[in-house]
Short mmCIF file of C-alpha atoms in Angstrom, two decimals:
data_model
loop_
_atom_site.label_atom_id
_atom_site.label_comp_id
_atom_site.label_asym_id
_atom_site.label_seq_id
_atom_site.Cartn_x
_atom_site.Cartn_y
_atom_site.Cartn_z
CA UNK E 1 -48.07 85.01 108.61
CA UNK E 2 -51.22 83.16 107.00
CA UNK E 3 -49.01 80.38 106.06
CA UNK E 4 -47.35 79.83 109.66
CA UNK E 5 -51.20 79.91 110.86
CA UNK E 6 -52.50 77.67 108.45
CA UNK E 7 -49.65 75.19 109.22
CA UNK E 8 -50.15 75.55 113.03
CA UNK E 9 -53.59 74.46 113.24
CA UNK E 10 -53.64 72.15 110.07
CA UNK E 11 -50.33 69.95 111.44
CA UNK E 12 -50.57 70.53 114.80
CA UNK E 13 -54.53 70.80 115.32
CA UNK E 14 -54.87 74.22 117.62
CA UNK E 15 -57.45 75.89 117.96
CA UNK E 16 -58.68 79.47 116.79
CA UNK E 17 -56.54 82.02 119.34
CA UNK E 18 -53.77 79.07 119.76
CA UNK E 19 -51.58 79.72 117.09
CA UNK E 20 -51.43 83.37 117.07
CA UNK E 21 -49.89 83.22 120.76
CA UNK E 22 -47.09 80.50 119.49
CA UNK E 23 -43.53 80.99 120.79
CA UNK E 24 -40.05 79.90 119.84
CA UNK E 25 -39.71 79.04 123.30
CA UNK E 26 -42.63 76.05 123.50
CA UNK E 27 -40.76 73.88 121.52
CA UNK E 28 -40.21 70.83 123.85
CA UNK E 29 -38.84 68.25 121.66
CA UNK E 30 -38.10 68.23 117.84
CA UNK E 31 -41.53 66.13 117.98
CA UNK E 32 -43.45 68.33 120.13
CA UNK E 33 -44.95 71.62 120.96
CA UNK E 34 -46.17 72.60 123.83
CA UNK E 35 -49.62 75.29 123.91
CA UNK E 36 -49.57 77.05 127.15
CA UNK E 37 -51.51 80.22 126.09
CA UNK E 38 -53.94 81.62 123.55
CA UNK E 39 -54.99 84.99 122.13
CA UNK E 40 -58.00 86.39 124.31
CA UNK E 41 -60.16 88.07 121.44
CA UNK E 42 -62.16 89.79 123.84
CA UNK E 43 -59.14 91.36 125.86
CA UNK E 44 -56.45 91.69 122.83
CA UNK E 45 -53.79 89.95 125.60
CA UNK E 46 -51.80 86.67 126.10
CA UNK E 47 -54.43 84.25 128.21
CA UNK E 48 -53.99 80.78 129.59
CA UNK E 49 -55.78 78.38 127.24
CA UNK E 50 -59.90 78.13 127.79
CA UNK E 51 -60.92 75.20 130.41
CA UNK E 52 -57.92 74.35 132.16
CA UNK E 53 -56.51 75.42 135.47
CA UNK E 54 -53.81 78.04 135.69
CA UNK E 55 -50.46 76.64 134.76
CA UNK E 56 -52.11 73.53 132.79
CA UNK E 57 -50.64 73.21 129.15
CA UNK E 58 -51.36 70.92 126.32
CA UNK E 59 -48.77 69.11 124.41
CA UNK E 60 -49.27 68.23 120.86
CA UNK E 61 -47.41 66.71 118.08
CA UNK E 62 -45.27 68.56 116.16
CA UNK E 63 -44.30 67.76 112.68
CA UNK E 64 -41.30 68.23 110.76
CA UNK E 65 -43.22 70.60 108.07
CA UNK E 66 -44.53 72.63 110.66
CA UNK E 67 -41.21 72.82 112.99
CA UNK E 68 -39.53 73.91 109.82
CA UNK E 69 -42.48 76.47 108.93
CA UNK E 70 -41.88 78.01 112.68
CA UNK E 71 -38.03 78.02 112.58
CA UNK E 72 -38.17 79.66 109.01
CA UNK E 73 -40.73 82.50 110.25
CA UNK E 74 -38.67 83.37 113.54
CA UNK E 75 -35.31 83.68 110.87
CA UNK E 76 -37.37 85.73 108.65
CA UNK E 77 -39.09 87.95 110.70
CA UNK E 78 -37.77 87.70 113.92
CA UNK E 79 -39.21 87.14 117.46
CA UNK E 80 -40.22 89.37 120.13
CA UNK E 81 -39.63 87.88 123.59
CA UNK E 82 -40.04 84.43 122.08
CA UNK E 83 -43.18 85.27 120.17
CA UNK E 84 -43.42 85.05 116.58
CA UNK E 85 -46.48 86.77 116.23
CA UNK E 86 -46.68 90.30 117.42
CA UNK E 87 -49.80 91.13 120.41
CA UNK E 88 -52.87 92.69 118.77
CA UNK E 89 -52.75 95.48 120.90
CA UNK E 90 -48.47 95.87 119.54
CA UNK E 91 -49.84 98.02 116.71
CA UNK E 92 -46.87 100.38 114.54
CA UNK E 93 -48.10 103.47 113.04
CA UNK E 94 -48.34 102.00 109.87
CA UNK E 95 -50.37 99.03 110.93
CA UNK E 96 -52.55 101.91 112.70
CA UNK E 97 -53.04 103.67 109.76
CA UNK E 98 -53.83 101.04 107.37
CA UNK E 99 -56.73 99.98 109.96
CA UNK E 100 -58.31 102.94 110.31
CA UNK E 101 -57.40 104.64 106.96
CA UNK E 102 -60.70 106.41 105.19
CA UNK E 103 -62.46 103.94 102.89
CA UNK E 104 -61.97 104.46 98.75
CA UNK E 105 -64.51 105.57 96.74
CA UNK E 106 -64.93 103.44 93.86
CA UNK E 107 -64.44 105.72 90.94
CA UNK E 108 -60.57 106.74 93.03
CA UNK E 109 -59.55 103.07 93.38
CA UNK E 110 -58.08 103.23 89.64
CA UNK E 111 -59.65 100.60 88.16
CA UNK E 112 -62.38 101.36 85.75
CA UNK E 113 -65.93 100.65 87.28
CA UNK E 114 -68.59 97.66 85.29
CA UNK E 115 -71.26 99.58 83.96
CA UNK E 116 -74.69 97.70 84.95
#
């Protein structure tokens, strides 16, 4: 997921809550991809993009690195309604878990501790 991310906003310059709202579908051309939404971080939800009217979109570039990156993900892990990356508030029981899972002590980790 970090990699498809990092190759979103390196290659095709989005911005923070861009990428993580990316879909299969937004594809426009095999040279270009088209943002219509972002991640609210406030809300958790799909929003239109920050400063434009309702319905507005932004195309940018899209190159072949980072067209093969998203075709690759959406093979591997699949899509859900077009999406590659699931909503925030989509959480499985093990993703629940492992967010709010009691924190380790340090002598139960299982690594020996530094002494000062």
């Amino acid at each position: 997921m970090f990699r498809l991310v990092a190759d979103l906003m390196c290659g095709c310059g989005m911005r923070n809550g861009e990428p993580l709202a990316v879909s299969i579908n937004t594809i426009v051309a095999n040279d270009v991809y088209r943002i219509t939404e972002q991640v609210n971080q406030t809300t958790e939800t799909y929003a239109p993009l920050k400063h434009r009217k309702v319905g507005d979109y932004h195309d940018v570039p899209l190159p072949a690195r980072v067209k093969h990156s998203i075709e690759w993900y959406a093979d591997t892990c699949g899509t859900i309604d077009g999406y590659l990356l699931r909503s925030p508030r989509n959480l499985t029981q093990a993703d629940a878990q492992l967010l709010h899972r009691k924190p380790v002590a340090a002598h139960e980790e299982g690594r020996p501790r530094r002494d000062p």
